[in-house]
mmCIF file of C-alpha atoms in Angstrom:
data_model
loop_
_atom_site.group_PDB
_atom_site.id
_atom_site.type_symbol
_atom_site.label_atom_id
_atom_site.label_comp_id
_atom_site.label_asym_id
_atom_site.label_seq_id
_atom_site.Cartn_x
_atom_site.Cartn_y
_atom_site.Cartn_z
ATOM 1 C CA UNK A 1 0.000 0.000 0.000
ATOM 2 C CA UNK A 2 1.331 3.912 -0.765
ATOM 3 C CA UNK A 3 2.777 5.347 2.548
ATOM 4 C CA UNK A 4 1.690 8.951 3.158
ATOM 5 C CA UNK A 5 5.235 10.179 2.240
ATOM 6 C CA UNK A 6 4.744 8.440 -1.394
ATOM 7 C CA UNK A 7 1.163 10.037 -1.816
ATOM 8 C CA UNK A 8 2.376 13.549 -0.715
ATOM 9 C CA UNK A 9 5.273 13.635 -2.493
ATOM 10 C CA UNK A 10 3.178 12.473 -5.727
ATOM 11 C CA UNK A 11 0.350 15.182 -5.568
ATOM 12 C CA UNK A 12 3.776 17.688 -4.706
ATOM 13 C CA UNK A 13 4.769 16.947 -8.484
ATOM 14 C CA UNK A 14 1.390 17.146 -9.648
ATOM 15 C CA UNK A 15 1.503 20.590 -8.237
ATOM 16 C CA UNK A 16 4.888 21.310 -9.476
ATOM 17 C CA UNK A 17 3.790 20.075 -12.969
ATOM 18 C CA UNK A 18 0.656 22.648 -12.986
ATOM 19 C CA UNK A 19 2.719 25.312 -11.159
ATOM 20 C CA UNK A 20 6.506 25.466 -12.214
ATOM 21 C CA UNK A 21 8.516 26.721 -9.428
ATOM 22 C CA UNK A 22 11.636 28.865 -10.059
ATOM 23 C CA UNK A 23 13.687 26.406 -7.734
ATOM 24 C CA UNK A 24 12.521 22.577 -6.690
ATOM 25 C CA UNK A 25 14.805 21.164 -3.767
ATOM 26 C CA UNK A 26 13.869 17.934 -2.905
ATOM 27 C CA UNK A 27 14.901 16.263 0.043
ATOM 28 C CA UNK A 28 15.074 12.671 0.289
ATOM 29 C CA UNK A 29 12.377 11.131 2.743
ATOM 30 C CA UNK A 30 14.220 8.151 3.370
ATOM 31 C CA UNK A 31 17.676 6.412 1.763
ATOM 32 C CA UNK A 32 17.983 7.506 -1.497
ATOM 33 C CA UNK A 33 18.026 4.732 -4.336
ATOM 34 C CA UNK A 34 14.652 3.757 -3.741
ATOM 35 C CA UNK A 35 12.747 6.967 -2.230
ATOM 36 C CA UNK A 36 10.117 8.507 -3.986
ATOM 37 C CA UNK A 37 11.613 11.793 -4.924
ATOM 38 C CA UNK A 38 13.983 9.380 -6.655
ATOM 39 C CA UNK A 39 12.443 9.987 -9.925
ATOM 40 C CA UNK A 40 14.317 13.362 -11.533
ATOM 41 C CA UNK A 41 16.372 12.203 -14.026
ATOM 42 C CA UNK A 42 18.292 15.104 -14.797
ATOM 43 C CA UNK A 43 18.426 17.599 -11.972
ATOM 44 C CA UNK A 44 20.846 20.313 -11.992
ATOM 45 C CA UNK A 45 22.663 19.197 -8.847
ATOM 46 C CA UNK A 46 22.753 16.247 -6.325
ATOM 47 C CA UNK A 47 24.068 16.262 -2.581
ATOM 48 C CA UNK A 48 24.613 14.050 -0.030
ATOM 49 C CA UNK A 49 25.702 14.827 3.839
ATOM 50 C CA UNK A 50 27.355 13.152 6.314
ATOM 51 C CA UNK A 51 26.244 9.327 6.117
ATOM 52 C CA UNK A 52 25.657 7.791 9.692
ATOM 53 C CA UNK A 53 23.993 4.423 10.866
ATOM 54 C CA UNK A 54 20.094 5.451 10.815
ATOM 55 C CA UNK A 55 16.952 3.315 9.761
ATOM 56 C CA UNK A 56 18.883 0.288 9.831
ATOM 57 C CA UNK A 57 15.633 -1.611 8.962
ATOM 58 C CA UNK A 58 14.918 0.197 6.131
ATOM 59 C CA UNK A 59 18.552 0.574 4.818
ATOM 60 C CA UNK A 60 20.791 -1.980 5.626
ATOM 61 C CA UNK A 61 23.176 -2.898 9.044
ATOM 62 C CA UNK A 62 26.303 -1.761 7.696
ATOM 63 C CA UNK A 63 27.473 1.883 6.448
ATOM 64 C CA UNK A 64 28.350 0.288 3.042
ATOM 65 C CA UNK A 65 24.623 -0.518 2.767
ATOM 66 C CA UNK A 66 23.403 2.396 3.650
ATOM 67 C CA UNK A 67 25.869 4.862 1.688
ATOM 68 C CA UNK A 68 24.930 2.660 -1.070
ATOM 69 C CA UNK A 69 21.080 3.375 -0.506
ATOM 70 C CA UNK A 70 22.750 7.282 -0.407
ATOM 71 C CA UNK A 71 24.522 6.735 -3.666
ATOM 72 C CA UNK A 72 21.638 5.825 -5.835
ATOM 73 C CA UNK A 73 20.676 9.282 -5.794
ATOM 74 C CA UNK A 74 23.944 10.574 -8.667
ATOM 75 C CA UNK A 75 22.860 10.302 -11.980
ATOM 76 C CA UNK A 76 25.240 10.403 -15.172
ATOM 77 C CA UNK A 77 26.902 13.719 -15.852
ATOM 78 C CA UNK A 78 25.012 15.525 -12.911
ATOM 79 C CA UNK A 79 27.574 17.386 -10.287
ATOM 80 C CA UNK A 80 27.282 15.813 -6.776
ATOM 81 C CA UNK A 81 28.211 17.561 -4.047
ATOM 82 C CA UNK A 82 29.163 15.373 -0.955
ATOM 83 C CA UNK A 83 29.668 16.812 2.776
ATOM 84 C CA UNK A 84 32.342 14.781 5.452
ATOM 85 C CA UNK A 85 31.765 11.156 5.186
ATOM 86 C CA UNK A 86 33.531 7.978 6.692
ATOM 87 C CA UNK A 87 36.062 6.169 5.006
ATOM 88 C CA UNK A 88 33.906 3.643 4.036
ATOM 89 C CA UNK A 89 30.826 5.964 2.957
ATOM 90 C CA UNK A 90 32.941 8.172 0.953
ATOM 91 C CA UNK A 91 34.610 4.861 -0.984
ATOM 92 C CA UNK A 92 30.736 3.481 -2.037
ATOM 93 C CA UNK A 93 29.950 6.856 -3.142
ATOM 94 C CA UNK A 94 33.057 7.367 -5.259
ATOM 95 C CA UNK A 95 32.780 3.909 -6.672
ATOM 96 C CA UNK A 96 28.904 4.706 -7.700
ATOM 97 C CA UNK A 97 29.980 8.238 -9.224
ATOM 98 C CA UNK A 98 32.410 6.742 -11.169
ATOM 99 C CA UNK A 99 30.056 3.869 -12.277
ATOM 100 C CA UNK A 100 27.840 6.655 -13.407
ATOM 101 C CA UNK A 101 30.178 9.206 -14.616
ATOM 102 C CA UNK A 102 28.928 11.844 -11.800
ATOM 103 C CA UNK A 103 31.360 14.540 -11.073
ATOM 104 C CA UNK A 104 31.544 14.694 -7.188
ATOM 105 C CA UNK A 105 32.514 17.614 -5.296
ATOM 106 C CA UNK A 106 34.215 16.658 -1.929
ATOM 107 C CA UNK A 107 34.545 18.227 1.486
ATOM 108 C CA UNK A 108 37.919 18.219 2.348
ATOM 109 C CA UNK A 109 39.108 17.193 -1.060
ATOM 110 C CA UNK A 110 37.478 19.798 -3.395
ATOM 111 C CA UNK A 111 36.490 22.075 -0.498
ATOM 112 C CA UNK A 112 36.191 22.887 3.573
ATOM 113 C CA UNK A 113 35.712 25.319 5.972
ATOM 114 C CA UNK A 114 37.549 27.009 8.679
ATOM 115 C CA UNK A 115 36.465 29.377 11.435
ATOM 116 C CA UNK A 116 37.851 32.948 11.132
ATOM 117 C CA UNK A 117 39.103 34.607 13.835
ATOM 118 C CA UNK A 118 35.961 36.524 14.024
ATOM 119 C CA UNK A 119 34.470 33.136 14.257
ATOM 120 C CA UNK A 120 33.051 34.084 10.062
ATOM 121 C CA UNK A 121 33.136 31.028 7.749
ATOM 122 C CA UNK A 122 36.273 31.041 5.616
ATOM 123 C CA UNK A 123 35.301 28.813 2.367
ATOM 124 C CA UNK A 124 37.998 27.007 0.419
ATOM 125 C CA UNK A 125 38.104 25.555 -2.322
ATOM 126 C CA UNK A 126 40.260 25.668 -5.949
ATOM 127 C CA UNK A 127 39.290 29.560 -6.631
ATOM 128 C CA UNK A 128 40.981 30.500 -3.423
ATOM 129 C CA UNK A 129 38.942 31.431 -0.146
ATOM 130 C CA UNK A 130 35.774 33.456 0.540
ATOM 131 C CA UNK A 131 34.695 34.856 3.821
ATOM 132 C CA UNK A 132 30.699 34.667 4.812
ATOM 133 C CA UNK A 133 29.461 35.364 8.395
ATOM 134 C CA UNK A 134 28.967 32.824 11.393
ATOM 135 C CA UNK A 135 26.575 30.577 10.661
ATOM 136 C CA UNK A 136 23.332 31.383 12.893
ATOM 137 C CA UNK A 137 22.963 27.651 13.564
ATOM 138 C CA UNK A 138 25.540 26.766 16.430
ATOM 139 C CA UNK A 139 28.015 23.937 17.149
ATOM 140 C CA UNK A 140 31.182 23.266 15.159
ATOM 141 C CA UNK A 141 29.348 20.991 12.960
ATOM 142 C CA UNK A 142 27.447 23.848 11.110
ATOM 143 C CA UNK A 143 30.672 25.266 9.832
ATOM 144 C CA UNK A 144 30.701 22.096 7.216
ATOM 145 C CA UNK A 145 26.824 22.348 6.776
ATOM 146 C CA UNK A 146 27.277 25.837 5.871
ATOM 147 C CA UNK A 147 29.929 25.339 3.287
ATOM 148 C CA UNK A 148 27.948 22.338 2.206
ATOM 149 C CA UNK A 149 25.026 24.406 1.280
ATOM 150 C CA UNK A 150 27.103 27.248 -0.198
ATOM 151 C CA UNK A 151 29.053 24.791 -2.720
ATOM 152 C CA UNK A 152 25.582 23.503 -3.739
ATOM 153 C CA UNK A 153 24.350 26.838 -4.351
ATOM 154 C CA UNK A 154 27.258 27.999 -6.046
ATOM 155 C CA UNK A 155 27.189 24.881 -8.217
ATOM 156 C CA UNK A 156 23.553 24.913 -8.940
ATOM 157 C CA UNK A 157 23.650 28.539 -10.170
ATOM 158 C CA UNK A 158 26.747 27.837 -12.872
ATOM 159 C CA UNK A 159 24.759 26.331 -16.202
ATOM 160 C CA UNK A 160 22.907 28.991 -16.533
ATOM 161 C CA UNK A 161 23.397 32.731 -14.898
ATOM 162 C CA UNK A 162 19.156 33.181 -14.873
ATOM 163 C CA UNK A 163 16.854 34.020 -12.239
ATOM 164 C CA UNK A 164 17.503 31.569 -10.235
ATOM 165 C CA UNK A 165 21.344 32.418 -9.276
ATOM 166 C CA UNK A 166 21.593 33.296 -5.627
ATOM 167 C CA UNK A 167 23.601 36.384 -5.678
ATOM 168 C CA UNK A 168 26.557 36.886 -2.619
ATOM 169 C CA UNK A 169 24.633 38.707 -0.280
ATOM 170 C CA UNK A 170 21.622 36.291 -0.820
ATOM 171 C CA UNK A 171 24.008 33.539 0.337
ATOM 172 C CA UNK A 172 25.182 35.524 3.020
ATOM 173 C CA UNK A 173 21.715 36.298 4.461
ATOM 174 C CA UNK A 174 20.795 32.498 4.410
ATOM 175 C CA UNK A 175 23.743 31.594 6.292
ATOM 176 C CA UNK A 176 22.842 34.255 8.616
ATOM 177 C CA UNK A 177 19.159 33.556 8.745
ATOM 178 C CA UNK A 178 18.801 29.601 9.032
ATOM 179 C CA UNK A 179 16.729 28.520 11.904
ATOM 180 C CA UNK A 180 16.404 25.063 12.637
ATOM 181 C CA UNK A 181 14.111 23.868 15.635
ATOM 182 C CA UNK A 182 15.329 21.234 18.061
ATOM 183 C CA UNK A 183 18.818 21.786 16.173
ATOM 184 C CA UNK A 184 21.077 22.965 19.499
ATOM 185 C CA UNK A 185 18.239 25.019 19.842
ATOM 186 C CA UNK A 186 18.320 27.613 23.279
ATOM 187 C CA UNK A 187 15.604 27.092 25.537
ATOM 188 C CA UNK A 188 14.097 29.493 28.650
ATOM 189 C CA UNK A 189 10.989 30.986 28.056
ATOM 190 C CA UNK A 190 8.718 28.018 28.066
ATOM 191 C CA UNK A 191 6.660 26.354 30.897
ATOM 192 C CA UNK A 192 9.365 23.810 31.398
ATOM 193 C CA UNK A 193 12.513 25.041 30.738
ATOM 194 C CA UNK A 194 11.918 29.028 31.734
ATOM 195 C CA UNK A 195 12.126 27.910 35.538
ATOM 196 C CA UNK A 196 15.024 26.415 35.491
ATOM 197 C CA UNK A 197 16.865 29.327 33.248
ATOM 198 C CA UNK A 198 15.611 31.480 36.126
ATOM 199 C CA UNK A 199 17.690 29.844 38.487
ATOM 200 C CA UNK A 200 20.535 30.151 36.407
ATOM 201 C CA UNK A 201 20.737 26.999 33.682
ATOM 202 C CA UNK A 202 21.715 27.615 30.114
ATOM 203 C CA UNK A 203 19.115 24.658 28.299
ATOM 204 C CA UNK A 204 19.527 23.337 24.638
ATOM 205 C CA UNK A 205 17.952 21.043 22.638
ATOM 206 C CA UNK A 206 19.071 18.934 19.783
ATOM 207 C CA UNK A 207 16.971 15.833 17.932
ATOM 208 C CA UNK A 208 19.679 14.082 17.165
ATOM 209 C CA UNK A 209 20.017 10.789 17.450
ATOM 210 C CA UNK A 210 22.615 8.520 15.650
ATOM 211 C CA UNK A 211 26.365 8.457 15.830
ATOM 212 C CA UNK A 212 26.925 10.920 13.646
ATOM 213 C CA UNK A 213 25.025 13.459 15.499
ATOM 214 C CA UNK A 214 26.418 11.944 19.274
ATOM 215 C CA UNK A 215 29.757 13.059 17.509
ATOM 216 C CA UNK A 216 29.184 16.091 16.453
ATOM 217 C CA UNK A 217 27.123 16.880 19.931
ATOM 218 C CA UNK A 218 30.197 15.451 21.987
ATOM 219 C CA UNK A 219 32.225 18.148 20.619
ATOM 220 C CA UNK A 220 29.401 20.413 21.342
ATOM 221 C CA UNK A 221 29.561 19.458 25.376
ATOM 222 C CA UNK A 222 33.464 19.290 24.952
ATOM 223 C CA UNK A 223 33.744 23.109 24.013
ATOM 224 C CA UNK A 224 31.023 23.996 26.288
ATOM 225 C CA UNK A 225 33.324 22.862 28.836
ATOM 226 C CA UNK A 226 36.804 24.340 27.693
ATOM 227 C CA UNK A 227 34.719 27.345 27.807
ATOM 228 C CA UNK A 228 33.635 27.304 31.317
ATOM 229 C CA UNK A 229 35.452 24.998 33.106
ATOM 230 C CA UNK A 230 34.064 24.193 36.482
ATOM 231 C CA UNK A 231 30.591 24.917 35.524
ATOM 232 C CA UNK A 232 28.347 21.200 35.310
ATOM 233 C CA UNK A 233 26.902 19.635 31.677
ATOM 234 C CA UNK A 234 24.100 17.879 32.256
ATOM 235 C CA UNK A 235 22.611 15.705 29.935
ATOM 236 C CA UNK A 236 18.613 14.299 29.534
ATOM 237 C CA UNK A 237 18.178 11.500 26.929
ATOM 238 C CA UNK A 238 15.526 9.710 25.477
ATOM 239 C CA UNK A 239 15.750 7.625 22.323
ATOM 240 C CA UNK A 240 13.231 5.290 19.859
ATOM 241 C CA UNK A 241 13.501 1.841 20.079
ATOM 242 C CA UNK A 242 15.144 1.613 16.439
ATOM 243 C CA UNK A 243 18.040 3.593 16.998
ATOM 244 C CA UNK A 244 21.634 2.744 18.470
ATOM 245 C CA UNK A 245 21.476 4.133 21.589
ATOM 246 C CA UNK A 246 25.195 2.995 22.631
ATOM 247 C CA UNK A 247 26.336 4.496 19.292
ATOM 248 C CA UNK A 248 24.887 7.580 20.477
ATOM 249 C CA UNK A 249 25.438 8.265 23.813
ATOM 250 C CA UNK A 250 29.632 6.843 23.738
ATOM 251 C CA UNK A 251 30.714 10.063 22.339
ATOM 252 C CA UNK A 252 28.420 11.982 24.749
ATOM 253 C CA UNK A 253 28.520 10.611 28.380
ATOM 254 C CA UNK A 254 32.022 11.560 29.259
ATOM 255 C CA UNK A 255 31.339 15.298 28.485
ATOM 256 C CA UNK A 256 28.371 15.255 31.458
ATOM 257 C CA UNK A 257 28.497 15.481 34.717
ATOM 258 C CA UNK A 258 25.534 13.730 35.382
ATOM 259 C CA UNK A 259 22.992 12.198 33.475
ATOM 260 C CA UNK A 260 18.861 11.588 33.421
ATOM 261 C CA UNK A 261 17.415 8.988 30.840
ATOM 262 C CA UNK A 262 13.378 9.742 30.186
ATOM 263 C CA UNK A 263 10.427 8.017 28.008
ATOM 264 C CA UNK A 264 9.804 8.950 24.633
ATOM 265 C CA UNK A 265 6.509 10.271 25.547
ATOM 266 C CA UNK A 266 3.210 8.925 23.987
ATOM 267 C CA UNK A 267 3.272 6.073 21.213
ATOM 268 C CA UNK A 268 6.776 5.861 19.617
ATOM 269 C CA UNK A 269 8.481 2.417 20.868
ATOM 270 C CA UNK A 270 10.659 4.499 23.099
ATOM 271 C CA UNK A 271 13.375 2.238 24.937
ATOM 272 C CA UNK A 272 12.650 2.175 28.642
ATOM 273 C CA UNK A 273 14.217 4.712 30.842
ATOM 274 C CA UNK A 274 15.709 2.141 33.157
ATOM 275 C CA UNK A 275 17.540 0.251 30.130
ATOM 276 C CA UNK A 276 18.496 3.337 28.836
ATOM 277 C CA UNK A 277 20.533 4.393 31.940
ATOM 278 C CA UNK A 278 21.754 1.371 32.095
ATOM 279 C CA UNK A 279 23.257 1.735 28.727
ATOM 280 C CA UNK A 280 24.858 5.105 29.738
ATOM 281 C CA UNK A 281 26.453 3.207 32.907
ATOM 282 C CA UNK A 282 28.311 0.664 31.003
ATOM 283 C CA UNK A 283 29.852 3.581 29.224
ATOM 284 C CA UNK A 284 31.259 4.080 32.539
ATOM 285 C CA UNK A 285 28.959 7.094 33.089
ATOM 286 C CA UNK A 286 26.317 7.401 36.067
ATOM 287 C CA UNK A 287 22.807 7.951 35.239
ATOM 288 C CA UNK A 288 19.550 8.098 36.683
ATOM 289 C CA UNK A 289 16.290 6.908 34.963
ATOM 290 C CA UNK A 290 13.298 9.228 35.240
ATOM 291 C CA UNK A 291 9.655 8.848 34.419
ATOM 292 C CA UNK A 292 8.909 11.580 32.569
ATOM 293 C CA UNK A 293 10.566 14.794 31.425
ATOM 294 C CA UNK A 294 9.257 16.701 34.407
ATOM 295 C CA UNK A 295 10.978 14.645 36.943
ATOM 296 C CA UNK A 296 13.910 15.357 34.754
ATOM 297 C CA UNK A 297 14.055 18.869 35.177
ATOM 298 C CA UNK A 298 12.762 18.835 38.555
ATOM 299 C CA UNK A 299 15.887 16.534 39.972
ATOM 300 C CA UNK A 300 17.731 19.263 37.661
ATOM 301 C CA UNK A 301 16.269 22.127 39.653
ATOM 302 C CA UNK A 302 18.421 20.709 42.985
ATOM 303 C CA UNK A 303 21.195 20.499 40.888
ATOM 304 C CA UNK A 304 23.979 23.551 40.484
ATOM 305 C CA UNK A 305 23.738 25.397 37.803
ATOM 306 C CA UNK A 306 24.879 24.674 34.304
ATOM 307 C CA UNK A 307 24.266 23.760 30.458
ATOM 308 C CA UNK A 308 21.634 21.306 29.996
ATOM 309 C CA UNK A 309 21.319 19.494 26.590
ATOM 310 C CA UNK A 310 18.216 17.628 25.866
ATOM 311 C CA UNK A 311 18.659 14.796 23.411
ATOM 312 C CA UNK A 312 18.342 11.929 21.472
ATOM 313 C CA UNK A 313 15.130 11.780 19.697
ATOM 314 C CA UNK A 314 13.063 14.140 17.448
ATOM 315 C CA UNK A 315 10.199 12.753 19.119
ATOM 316 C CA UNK A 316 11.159 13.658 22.237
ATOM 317 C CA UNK A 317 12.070 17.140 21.145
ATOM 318 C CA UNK A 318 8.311 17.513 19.988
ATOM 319 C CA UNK A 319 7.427 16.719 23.103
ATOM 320 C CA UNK A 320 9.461 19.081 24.969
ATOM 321 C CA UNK A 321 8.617 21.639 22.723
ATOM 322 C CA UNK A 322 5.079 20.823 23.607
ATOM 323 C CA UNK A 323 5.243 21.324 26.840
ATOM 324 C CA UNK A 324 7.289 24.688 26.541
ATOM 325 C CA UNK A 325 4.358 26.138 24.752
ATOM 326 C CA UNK A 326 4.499 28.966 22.070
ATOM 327 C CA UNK A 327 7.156 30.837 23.896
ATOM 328 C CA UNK A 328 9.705 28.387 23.131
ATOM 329 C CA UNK A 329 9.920 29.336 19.513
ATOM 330 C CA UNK A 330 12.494 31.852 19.812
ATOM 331 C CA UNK A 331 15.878 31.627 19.536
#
């Protein structure tokens, strides 16, 4: 039977087809090779960012199998851009491109970022090296997503200089302007959170939940401490029962001084609190499993004060951003 993602994404190209857009970015629902926006057979531009164990169900076990599932998205001739990937990722997609005859554009091969000194992205690539402004979206990790998006843009625009070239300043101001909820996003103002930011605590919340984002969040709760050292990281997790929660958390628990493990709330085969924590404690970390995220941030409230990161399901950030009501929103 169709799956709402199939049936939406089909009456999308109907619309498309009775409504041409100036631009069509299509994101890939799930994989790649198989996915129902599969089905352009000449766009102007491919991508693919970082490849991580998710939807191991769905895609395979392995990160071959997956990166393969990735892969099937180049098509003959088309440019593909392709952010920081694993050895192993980066060889399947390089083997596919050159199956297909897709040029690929690398990170760190064909181009990277660096952090100014005024913290600005510095672009490089083979023209030299371009300054843009700090990305609005924090964490390290954005630095690569930035230059990511500006080498698609860039490429994109080169065929043909029409109407739908993003000028400098354009790229600039969407660099500048990107807001992505439950990305490292700051919390305080809601029902939940604005309590405990009154007694001093810095909250965040990310809905990541794979190793690649434990990674990139582990340097997160590494710099928050270089920054302030002395001041506590604590760290609330909940995760979905098809996820690797020891992939996840092993970059993470060494950066926190204490962590809670909660419920994915309502109906989304969350893994039990209790086997959760216990996960986190064979990582050699303490933790404490908690019913819900209220007792969370209450046993938080007794706590000193410090950075709080709330992670490890999108689910669980809906929930949480629930709770924090409308004020939550902004940033």
């Amino acid at each position: 039977p169709i799956t709402f993602f199939e049936i939406t994404t089909a009456a999308a190209f109907l619309a498309f087809s009775r409504h041409p857009a100036d631009v069509t970015l299509l994101e890939v629902g799930l994989g790649g090779r198989l996915d129902a926006t599969n089905v352009i057979t000449r766009p102007r531009v491919t991508a693919i960012t970082p490849v991580s164990l998710d939807h191991q169900h769905f895609l395979g076990h392995s990160l071959k199998a997956i990166a393969a599932e990735k892969a099937g998205i180049l098509k003959p001739g088309v440019p593909a851009v392709i952010g920081p990937q694993h050895a192993i990722a980066a060889h399947v997609i390089a083997a596919t491109a050159r199956k297909l005859g897709a040029p690929l554009i690398r990170y760190g091969t064909d181009f990277r970022a660096t952090r100014g000194r005024d913290s600005g992205l510095r672009l490089h690539t083979s023209d030299g090296v371009t300054r843009w402004p700090v990305p609005a979206l924090p964490g390290d990790h954005q630095y690569a997503n930035a230059a990511l998006a500006l080498r698609i843009a860039q490429i994109f625009a080169k065929p043909a200089r029409d109407k739908t070239a993003l000028d400098d300043a354009a790229l600039a101001q969407g660099i500048m302007g990107a807001d992505w909820p439950a990305r490292l996003q700051r919390l305080g103002h809601g029902s939940l959170s604005a309590p405990l930011a009154r007694k001093g605590f810095d909250i965040w919340l990310d809905g990541g939940h794979n190793p690649q984002a434990g990674r990139a969040l582990g340097h997160v709760l590494a710099e928050w401490r270089a920054q302030t050292p002395g001041q506590p990281v604590y760290l609330v997790c909940g995760m979905i029962r098809s996820k690797d929660p020891r992939g996840f958390l092993a970059p993470l628990v060494q950066g926190a001084n204490a962590i809670w493990t909660v419920p994915v709330p309502e109906d989304h085969a969350g893994i039990p609190a209790a086997e959760l924590a216990a996960t986190a404690r064979a990582l050699g970390r303490r933790a404490t499993a908690m019913d819900s995220l209220e007792a969370a941030f209450a046993a938080l409230a007794g706590r000193k004060p410090g950075r709080v990161l709330v992670a490890g399901s999108l689910y669980l950030a809906g929930a949480l951003l629930a709770r924090e009501g409308t004020a939550a929103r902004p940033r």
